[in-house]
mmCIF file of C-alpha atoms and ligand atoms in Angstrom:
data_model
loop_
_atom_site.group_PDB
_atom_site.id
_atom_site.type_symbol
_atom_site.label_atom_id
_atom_site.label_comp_id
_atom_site.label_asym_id
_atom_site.label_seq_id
_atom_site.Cartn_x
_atom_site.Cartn_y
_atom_site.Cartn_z
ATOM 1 C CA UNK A 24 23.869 15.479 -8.765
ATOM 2 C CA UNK A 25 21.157 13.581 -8.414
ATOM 3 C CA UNK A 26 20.183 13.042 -12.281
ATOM 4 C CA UNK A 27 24.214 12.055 -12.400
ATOM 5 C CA UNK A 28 23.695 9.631 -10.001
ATOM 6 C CA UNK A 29 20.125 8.376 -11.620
ATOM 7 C CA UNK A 30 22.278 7.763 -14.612
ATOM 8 C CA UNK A 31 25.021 5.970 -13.152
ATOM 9 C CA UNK A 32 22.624 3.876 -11.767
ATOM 10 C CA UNK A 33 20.798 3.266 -14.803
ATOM 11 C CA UNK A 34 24.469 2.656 -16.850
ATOM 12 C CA UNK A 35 25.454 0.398 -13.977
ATOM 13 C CA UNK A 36 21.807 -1.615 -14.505
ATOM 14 C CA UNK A 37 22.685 -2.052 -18.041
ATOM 15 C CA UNK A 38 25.920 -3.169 -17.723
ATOM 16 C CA UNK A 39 24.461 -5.735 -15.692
ATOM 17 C CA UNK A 40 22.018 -7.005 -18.066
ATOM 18 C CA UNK A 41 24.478 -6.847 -20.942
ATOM 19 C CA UNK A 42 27.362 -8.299 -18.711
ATOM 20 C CA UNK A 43 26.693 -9.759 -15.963
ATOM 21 C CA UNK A 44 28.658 -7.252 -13.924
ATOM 22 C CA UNK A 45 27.113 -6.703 -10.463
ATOM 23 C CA UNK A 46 26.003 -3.239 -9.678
ATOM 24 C CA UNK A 47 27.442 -2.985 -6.776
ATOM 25 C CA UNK A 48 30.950 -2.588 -8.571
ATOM 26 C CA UNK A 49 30.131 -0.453 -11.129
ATOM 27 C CA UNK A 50 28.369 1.596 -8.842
ATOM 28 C CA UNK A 51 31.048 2.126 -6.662
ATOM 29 C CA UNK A 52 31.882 5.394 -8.001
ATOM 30 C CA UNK A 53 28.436 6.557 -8.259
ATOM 31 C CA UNK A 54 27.517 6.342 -4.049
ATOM 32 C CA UNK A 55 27.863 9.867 -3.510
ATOM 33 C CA UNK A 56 26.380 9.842 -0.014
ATOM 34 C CA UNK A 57 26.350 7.116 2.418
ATOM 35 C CA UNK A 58 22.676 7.591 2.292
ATOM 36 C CA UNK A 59 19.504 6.679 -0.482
ATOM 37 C CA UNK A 60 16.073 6.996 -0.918
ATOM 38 C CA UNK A 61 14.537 4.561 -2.725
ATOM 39 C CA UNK A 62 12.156 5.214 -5.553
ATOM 40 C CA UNK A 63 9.659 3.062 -7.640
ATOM 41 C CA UNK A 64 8.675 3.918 -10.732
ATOM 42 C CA UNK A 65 4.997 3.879 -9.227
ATOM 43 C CA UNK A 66 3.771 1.888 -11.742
ATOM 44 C CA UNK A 67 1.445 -1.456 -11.114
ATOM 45 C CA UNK A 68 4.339 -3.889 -12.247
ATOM 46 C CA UNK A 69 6.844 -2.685 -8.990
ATOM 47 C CA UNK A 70 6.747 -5.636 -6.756
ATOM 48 C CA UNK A 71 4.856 -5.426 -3.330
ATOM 49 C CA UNK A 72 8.839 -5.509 -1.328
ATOM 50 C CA UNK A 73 9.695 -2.719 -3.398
ATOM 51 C CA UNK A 74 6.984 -0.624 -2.691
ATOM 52 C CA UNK A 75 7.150 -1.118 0.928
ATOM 53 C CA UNK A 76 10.528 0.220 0.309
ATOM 54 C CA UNK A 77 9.234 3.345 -1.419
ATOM 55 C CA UNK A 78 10.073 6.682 -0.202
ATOM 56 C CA UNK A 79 12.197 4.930 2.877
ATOM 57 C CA UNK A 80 15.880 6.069 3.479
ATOM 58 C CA UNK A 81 18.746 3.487 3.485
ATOM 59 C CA UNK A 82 22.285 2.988 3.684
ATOM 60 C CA UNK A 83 24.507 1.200 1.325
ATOM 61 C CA UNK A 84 26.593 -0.280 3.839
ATOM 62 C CA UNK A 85 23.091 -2.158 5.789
ATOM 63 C CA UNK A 86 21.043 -3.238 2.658
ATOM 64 C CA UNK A 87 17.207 -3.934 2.902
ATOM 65 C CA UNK A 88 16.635 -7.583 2.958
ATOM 66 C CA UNK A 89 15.416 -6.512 -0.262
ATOM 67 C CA UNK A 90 19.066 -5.832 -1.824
ATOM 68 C CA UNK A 91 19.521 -2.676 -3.007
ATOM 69 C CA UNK A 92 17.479 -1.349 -6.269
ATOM 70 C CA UNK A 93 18.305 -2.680 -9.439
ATOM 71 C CA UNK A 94 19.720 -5.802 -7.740
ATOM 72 C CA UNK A 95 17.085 -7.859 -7.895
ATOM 73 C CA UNK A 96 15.821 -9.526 -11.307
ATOM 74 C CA UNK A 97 14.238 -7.459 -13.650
ATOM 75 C CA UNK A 98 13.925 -4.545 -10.849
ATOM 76 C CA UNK A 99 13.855 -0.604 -12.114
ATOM 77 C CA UNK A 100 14.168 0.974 -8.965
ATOM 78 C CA UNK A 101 16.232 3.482 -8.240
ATOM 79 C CA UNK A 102 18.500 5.148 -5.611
ATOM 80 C CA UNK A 103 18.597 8.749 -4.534
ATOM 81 C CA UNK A 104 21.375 10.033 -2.765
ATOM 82 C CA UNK A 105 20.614 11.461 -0.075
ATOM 83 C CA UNK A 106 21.255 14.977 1.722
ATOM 84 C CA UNK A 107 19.470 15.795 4.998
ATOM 85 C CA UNK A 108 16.984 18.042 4.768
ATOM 86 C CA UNK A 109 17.756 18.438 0.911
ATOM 87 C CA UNK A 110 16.689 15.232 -0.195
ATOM 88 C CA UNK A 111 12.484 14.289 -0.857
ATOM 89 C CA UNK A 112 11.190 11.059 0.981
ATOM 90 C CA UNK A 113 8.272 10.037 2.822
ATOM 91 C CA UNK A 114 6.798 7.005 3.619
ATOM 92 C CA UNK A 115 4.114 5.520 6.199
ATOM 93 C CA UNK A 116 4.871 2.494 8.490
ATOM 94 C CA UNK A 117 2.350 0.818 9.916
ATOM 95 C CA UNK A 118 2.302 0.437 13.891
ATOM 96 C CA UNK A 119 -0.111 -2.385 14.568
ATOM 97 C CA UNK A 120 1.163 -5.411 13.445
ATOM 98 C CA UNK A 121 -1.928 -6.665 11.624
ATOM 99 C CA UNK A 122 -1.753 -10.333 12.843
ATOM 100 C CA UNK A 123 -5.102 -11.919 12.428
ATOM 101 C CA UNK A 124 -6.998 -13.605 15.792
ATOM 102 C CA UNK A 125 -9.210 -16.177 13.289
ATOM 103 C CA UNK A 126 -8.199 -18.313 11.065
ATOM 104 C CA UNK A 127 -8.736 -17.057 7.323
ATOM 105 C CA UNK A 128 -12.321 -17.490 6.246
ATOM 106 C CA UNK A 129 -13.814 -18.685 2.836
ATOM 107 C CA UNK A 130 -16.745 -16.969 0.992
ATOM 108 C CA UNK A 131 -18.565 -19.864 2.185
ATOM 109 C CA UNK A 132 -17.793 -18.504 5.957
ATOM 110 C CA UNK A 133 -18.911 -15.449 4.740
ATOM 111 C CA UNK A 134 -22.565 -16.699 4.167
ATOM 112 C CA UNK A 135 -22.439 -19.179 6.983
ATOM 113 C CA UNK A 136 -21.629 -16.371 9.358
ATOM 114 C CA UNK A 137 -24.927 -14.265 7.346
ATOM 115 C CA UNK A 138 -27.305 -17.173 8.171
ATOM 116 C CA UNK A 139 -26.373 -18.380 11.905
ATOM 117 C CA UNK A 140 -24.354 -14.858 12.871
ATOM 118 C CA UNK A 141 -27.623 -13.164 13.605
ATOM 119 C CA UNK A 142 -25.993 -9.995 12.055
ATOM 120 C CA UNK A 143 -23.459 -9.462 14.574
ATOM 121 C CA UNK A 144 -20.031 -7.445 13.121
ATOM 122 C CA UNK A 145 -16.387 -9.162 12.659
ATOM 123 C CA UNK A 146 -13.257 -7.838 12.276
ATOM 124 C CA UNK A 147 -10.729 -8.165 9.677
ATOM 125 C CA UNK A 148 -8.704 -10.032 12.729
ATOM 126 C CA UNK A 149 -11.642 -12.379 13.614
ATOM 127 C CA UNK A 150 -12.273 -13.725 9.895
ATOM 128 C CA UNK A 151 -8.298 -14.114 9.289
ATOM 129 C CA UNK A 152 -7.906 -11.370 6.601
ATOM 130 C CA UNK A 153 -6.665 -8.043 8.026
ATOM 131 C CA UNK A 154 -2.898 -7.942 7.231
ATOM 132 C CA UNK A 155 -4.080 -8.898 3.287
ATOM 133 C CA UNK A 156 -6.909 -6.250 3.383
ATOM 134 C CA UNK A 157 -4.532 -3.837 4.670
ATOM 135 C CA UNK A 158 -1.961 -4.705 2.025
ATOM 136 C CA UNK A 159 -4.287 -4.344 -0.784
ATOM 137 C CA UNK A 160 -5.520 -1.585 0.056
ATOM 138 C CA UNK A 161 -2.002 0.321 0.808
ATOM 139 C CA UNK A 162 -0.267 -1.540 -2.093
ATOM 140 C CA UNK A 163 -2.573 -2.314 -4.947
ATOM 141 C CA UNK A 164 -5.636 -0.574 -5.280
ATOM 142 C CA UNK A 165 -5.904 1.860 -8.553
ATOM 143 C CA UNK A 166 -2.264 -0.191 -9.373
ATOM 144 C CA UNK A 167 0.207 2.022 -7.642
ATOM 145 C CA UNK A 168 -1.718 1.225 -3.855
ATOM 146 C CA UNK A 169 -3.548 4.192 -1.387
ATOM 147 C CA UNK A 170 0.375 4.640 0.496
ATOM 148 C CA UNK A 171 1.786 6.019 -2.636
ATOM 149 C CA UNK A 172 -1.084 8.151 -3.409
ATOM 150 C CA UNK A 173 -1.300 9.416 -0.163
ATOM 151 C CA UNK A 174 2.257 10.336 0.106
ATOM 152 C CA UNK A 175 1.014 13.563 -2.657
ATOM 153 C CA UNK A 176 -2.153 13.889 -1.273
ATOM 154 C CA UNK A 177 -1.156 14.393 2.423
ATOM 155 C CA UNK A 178 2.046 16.517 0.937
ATOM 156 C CA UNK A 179 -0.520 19.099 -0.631
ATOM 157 C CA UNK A 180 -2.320 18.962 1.943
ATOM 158 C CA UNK A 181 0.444 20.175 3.997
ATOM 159 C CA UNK A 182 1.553 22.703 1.231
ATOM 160 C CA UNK A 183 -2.014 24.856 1.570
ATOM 161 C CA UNK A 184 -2.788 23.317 5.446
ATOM 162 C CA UNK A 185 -6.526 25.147 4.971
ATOM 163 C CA UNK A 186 -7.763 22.041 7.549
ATOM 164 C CA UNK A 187 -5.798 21.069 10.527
ATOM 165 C CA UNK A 188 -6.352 17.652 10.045
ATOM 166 C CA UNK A 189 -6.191 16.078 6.441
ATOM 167 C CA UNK A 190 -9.205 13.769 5.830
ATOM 168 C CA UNK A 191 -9.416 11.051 3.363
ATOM 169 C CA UNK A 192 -11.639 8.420 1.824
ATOM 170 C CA UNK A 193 -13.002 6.476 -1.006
ATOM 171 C CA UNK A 194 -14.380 2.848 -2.104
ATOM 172 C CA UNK A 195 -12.029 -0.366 -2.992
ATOM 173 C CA UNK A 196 -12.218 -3.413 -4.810
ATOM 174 C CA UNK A 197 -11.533 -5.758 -2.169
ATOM 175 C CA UNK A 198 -12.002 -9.062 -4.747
ATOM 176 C CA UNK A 199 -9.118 -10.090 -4.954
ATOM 177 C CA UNK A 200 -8.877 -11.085 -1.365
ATOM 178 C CA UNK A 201 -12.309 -12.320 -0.790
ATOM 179 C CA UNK A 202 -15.240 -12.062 -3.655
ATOM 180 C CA UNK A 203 -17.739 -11.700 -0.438
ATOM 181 C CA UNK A 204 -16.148 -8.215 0.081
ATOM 182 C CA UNK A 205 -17.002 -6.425 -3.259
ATOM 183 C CA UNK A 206 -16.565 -2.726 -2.713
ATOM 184 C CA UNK A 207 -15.844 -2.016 0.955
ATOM 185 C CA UNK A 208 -14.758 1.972 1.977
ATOM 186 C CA UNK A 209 -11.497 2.941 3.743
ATOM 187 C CA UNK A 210 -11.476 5.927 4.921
ATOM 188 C CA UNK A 211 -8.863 7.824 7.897
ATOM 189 C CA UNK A 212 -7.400 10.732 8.727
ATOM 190 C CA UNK A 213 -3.678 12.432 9.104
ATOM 191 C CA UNK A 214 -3.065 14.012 12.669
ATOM 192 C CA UNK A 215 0.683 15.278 13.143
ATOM 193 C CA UNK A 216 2.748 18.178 12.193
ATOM 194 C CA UNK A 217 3.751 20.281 9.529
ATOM 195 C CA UNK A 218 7.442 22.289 9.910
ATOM 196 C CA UNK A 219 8.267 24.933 7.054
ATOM 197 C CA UNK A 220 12.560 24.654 6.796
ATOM 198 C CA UNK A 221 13.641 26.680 3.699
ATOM 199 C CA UNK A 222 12.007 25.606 0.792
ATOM 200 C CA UNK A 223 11.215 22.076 2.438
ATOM 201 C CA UNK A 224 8.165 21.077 4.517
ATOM 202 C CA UNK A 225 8.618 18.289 7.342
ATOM 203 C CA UNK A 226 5.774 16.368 7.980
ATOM 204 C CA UNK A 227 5.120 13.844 10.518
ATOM 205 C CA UNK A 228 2.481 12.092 12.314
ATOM 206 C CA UNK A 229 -0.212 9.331 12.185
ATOM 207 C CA UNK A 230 -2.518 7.970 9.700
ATOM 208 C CA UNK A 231 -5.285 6.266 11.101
ATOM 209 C CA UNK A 232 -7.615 3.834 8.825
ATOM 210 C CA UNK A 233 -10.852 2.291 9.054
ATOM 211 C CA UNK A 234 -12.171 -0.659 6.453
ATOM 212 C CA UNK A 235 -16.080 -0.708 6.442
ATOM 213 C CA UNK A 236 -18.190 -3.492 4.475
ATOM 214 C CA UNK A 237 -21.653 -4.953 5.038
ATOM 215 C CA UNK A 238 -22.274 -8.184 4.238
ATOM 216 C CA UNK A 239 -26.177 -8.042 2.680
ATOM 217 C CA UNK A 240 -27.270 -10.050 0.341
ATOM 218 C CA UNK A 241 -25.573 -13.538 -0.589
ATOM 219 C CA UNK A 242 -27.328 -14.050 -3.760
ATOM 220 C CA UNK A 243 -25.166 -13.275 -6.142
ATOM 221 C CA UNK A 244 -22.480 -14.712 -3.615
ATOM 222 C CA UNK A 245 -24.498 -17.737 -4.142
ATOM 223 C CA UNK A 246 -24.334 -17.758 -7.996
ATOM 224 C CA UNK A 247 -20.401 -16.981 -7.413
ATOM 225 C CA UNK A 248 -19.879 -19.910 -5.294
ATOM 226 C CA UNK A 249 -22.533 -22.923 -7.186
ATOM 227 C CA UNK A 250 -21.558 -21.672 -10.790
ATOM 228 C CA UNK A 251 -18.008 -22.148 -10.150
ATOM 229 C CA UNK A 252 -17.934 -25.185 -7.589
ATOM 230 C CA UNK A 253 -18.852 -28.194 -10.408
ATOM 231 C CA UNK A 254 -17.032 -30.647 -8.451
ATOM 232 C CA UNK A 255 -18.992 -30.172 -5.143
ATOM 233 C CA UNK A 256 -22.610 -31.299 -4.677
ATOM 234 C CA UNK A 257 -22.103 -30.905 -0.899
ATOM 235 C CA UNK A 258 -22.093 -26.862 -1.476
ATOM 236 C CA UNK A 259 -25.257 -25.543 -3.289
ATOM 237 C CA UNK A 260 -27.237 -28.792 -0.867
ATOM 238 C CA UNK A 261 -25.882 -26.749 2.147
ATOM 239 C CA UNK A 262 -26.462 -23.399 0.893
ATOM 240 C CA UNK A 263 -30.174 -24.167 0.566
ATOM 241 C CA UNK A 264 -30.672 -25.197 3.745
ATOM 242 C CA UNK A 265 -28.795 -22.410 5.465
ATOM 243 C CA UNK A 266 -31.165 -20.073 3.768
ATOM 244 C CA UNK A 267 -33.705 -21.596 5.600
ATOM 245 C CA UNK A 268 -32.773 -19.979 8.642
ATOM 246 C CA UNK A 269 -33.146 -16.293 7.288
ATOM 247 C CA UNK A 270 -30.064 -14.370 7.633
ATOM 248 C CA UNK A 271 -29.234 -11.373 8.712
ATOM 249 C CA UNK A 272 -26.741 -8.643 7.088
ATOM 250 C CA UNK A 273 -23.650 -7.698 9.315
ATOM 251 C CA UNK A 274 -20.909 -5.533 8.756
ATOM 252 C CA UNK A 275 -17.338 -6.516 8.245
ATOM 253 C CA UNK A 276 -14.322 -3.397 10.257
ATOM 254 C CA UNK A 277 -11.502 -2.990 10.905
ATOM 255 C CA UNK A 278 -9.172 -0.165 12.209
ATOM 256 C CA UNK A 279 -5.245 0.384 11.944
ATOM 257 C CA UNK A 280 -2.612 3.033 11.987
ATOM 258 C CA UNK A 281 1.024 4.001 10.634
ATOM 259 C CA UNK A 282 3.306 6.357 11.020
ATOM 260 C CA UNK A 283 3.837 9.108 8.027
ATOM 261 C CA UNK A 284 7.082 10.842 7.712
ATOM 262 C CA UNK A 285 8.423 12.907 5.101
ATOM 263 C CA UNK A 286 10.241 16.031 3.703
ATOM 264 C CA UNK A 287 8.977 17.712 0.148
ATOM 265 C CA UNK A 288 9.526 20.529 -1.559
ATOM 266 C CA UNK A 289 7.371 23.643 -1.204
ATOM 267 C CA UNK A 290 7.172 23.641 -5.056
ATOM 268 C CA UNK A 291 4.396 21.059 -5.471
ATOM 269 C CA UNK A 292 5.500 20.973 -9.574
ATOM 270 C CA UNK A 293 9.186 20.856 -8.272
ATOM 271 C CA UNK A 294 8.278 17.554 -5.857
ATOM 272 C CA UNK A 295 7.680 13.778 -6.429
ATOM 273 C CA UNK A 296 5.092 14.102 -4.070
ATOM 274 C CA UNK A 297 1.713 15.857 -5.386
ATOM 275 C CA UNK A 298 -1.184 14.566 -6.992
ATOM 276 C CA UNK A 299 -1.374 14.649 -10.772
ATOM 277 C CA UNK A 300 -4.050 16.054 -11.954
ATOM 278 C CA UNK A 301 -5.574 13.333 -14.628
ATOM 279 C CA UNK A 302 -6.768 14.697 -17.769
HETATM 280 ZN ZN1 ZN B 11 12.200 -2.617 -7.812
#
């Protein structure tokens, strides 16, 4: 039923590119149930909307502001009807609401804050930067993001439960949003419960996160910031004589949480959700 409906789908997205037709008519016959999950193809190309909509449950008749999947341009997302406690999903939401206190700071901050800070710690709120860190992190990091991997790891976790609380962890490019971050380590745990019902698991419960960097050494910072800034002579002038004043390395947290829910199948090889072993 649900590879019919996967090919509907993909007919209906088709006809659409070749026709113009919207997929909402030609789908019409393929809604089995009122009900979808929506799947990515987990790839790095899957735009950041669309994998916050990964692994959530919808229905046709309230669409996402996203639109359903495969309305938007160039989108190969699919929907899976869904059947309670038949159908697969899970997906985290996240319960603080990762505002930031500061406003956003520069790498130049960043160095500032290592001279005149006398190494006291900020937060991802403080320097303006937690709801990006957060969504690299969950959405981007090793392309597919830490949510989607975590949806397979905390699924086999659940499928051998040899620990009663599933621990995770690892290092990050965090570049992309700042070059003073580098590497910087997330690491949590998973705290809830774990239901057997047939040949389904229900799991549900919190993840909670915590970002660590430490700001050390801004040479290389420095090279970063003077080899790239030819228009400004005011910059490498006031880098020198901050480094007058010493400086002192401080570290750079931050903590969050969000909510995990999902069903999977016993059958790890029979589930979207396991981790893959890479060859
Ligand atoms: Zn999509």
């Amino acid at each position: 039923m649900s590879l019919e409906h996967t090919r509907a789908y993909r007919a209906a997205y088709l006809t659409y590119l070749r026709t113009g037709l919207p997929i909402e008519l030609s789908l019409k016959h393929a809604r089995q149930t009122p009900q979808y999950v929506w799947e990515t193809r987990g790839d790095a190309k899957v735009r950041l909307s669309h994998r916050r909509n990964e692994g959530k449950i919808f229905r046709w008749d309230t669409p996402p502001p996203t639109g359903h999947p495969g309305q938007d341009y160039n989108c190969r997302c699919l929907a899976l009807p869904f059947e309670e406690g038949k159908t697969e999903y899970a997906y985290l939401v996240d319960l603080d609401s990762l505002a930031s206190t500061g406003r956003r700071w520069t790498d130049l901050d960043f160095v500032e804050h290592f001279y005149r800070g006398g190494g006291r710690p900020v937060t991802l709120s403080e320097i303006g930067q937690f709801a990006e860190i957060v969504q690299e992190y969950a959405y981007f990091s090793g392309g597919d993001g830490a949510y989607h991997r975590l949806k397979g790891q905390i699924a086999d976790w659940a499928r051998e439960l040899k620990t009663p609380i599933y621990h995770f962890g690892d290092k990050y490019s965090f570049k992309n949003v700042a070059y003073s971050h580098g590497y910087a380590t997330v690491k949590g745990d998973f705290l809830g419960s774990v239901v057997s019902k047939g040949d389904m698991i229900k799991i549900d419960g919190i993840c909670s996160f915590s970002f660590h960097d430490v700001f050390t050494d801004p040479t290389s910072l420095r090279q970063n910031l003077t080899g790239t800034s030819s228009r400004s002579e005011r910059l490498p002038s006031m880098l020198e004589s901050l480094s007058e004043l010493g400086g002192e390395a401080y570290e750079v947290v931050g903590y969050w949480q969000a909510q995990f829910h999902a069903l999977v199948l016993k059958d790890k090889y029979k589930s979207a959700y396991h981790v893959r072993k890479k060859h």
